[in-house]
Tab-separated table of C-alpha atoms in Angstrom:
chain	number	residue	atom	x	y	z
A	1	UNK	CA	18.800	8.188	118.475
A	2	UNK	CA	20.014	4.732	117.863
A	3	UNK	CA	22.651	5.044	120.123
A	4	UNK	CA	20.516	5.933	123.090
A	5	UNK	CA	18.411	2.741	122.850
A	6	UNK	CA	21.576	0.199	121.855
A	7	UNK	CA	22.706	0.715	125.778
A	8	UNK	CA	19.390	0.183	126.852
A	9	UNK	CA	19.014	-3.416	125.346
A	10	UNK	CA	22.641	-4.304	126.339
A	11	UNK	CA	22.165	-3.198	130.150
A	12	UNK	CA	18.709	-5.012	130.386
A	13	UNK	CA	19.284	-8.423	128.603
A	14	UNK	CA	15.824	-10.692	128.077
A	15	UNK	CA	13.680	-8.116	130.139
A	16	UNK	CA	10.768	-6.334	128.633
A	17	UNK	CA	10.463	-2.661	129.956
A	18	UNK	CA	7.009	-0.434	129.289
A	19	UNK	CA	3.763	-0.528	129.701
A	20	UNK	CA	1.894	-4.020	130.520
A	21	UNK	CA	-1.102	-5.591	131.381
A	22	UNK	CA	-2.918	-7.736	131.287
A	23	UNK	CA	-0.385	-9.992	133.269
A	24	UNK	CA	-2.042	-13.624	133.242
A	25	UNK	CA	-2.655	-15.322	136.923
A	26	UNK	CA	-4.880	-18.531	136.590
A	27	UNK	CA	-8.289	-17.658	136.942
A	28	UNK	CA	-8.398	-13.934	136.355
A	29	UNK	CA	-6.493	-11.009	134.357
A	30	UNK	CA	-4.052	-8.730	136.536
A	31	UNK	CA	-3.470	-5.337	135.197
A	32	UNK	CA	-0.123	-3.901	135.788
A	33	UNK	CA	0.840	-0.578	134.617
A	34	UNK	CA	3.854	1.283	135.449
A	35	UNK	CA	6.833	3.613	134.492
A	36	UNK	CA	8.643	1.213	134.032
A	37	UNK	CA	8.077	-2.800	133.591
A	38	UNK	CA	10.651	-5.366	134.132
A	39	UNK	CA	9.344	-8.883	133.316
A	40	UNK	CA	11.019	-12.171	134.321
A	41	UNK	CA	9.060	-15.290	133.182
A	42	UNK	CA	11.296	-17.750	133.685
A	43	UNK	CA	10.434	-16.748	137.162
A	44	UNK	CA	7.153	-15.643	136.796
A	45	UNK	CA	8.042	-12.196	138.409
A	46	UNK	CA	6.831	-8.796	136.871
A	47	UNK	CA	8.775	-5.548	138.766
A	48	UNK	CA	7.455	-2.318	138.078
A	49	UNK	CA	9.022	0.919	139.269
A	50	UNK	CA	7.971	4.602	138.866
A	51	UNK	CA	4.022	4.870	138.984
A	52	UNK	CA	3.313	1.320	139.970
A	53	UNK	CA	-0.400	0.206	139.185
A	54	UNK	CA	-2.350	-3.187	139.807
A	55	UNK	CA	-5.296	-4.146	139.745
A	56	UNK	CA	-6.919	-7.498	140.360
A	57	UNK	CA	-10.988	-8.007	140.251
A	58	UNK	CA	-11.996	-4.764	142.902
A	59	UNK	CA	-8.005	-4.857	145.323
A	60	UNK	CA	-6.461	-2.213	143.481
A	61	UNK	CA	-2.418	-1.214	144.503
A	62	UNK	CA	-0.838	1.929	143.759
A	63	UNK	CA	2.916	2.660	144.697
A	64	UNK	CA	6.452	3.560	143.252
A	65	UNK	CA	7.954	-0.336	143.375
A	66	UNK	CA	5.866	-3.293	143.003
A	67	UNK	CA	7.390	-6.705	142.873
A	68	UNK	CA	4.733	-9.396	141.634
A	69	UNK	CA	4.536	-13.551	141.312
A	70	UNK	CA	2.439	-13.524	138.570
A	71	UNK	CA	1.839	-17.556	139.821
A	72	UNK	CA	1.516	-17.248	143.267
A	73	UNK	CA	-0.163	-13.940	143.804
A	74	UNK	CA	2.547	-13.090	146.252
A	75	UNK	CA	3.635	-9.685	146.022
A	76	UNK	CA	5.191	-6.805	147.784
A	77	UNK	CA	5.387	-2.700	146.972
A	78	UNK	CA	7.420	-0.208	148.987
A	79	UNK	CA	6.491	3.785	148.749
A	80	UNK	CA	3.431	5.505	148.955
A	81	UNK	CA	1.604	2.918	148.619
A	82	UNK	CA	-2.269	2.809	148.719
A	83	UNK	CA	-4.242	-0.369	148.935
A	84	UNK	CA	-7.961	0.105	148.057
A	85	UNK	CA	-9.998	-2.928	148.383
A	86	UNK	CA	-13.868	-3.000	148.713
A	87	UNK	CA	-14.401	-0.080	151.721
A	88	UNK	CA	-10.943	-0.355	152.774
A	89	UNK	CA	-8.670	2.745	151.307
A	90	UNK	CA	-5.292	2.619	153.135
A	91	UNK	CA	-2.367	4.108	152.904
A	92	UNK	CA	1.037	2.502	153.635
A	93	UNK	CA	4.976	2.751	153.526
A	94	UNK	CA	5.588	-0.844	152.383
A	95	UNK	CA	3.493	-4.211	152.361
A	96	UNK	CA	3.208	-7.410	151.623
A	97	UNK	CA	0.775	-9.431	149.712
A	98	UNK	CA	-1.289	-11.883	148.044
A	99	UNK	CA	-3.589	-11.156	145.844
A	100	UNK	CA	-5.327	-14.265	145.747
A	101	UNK	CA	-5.911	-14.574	150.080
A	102	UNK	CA	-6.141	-10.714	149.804
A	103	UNK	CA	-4.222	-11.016	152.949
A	104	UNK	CA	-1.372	-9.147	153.644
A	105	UNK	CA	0.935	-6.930	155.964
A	106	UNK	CA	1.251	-3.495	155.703
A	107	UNK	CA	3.484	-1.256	157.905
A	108	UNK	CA	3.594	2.646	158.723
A	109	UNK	CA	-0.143	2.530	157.858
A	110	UNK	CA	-3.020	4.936	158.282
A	111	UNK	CA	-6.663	4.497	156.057
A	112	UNK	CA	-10.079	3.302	156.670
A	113	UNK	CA	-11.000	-0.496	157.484
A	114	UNK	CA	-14.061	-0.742	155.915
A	115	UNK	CA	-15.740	2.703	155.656
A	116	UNK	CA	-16.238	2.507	159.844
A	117	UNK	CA	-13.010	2.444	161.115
A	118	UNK	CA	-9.893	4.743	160.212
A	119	UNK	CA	-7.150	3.147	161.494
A	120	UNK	CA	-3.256	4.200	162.298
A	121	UNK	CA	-0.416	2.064	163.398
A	122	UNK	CA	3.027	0.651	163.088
A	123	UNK	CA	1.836	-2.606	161.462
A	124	UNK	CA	-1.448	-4.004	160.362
A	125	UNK	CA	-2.141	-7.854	159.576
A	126	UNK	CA	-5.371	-8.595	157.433
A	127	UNK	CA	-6.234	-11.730	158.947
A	128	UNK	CA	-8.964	-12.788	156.751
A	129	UNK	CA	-11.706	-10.780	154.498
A	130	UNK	CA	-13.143	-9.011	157.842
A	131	UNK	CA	-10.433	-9.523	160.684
A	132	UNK	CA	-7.544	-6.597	160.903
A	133	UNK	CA	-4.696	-6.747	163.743
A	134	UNK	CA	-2.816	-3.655	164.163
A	135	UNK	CA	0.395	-2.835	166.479
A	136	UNK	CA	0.891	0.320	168.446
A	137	UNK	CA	-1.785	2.623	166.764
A	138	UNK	CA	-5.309	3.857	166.862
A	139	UNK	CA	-8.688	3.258	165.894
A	140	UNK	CA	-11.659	5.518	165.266
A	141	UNK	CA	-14.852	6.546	163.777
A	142	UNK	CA	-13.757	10.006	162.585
A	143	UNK	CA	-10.726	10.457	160.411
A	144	UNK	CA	-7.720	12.942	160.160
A	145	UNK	CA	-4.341	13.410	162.297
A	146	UNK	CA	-6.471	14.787	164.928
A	147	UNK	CA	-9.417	13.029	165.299
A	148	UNK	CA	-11.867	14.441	167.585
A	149	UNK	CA	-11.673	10.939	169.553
A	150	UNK	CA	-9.548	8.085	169.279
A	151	UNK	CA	-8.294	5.319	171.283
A	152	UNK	CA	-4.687	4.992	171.406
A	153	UNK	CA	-3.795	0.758	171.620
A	154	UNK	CA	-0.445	-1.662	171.615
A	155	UNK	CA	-3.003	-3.983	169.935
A	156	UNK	CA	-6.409	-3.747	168.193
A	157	UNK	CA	-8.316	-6.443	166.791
A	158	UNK	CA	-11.324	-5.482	164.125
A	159	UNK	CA	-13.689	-8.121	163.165
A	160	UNK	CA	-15.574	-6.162	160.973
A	161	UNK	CA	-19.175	-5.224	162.069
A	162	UNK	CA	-19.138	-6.931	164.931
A	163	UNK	CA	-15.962	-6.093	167.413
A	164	UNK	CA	-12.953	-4.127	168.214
A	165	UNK	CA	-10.955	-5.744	170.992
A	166	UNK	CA	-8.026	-3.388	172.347
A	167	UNK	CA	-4.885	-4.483	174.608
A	168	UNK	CA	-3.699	-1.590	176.949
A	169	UNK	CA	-6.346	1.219	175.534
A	170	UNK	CA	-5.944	4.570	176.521
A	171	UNK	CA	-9.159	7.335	175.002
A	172	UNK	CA	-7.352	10.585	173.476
A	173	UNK	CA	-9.841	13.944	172.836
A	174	UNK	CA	-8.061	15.241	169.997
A	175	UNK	CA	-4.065	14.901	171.129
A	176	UNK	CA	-4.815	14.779	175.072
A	177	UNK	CA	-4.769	11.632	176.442
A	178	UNK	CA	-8.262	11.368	178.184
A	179	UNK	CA	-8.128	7.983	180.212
């Protein structure tokens, strides 16, 4: 039994693996829970790999690989990731973060803006607290694969409760491209 963990504490030298949390950032606790927990503080970085959970006032991020600036806020997680934050529940490959700005880019993405819009694309940009730019996807009112409408766009801009702008729309009725 002894033997197993003497390998352990050679191979990871000065880093603290487990369960953590809370993880202080001036101003408010994060929690980070995880697999597994690698913490650097002479760099003020916390890793966590496996079931990777943080959450920060109501942003919440769930993935398998989280690396976090425990200073800055900055952050970025990679694999099945899910963002919720307020209305927004997304769903992403990777992203990256701040938890501060609660801005961010997330790519491969597909989720609700708010509880209005669900939302597909390549790459989506929070802008600020209600603006969203997303690259080569869609935007609708109805959610799934095959929404029963949807407008297909290079660009969309959401300003929450007030606009969607589109560059180069098309309108799709289920998978047929309508217009």
């Amino acid at each position: 039994f002894m033997v197993f963990f003497f390998p352990l504490l050679l191979f990871f030298p000065g880093n603290v693996w487990g369960e953590m949390g809370p993880i202080g950032i001036p101003g408010s606790p994060i929690t980070m829970l995880a697999d597994q927990l690698e913490q650097r503080q002479e760099e003020h970085l916390v890793i966590g790999q496996g079931f990777v959970d943080i959450r920060f006032k109501d942003f919440r991020v769930q993935s398998d690989h989280v690396k976090l600036n425990t200073l800055t806020g900055d952050g970025m997680a990679s694999g099945n990731v899910i963002i919720h934050d307020g209305a927004n529940r997304i769903s992403c490959d990777s992203m990256e973060f701040n938890l501060h700005t609660r801005l961010g880019v997330m790519r491969e993405v597909s989720g609700f803006v708010s509880e209005t819009y669900y939302v597909t694309g390549k790459k989506l940009e929070r802008l600020s607290e209600d603006r969203y730019k997303i690259q080569d996807g869609t935007v609708s009112t109805c959610e799934g694969d095959s929404p029963p409408w949807s407008f297909h766009s290079q660009e969309v801009v959401v300003k929450l409760d007030k606009y969607v702008m589109l560059k180069h729309p098309s309108l799709w009725v289920k998978k047929i491209p309508a217009l």
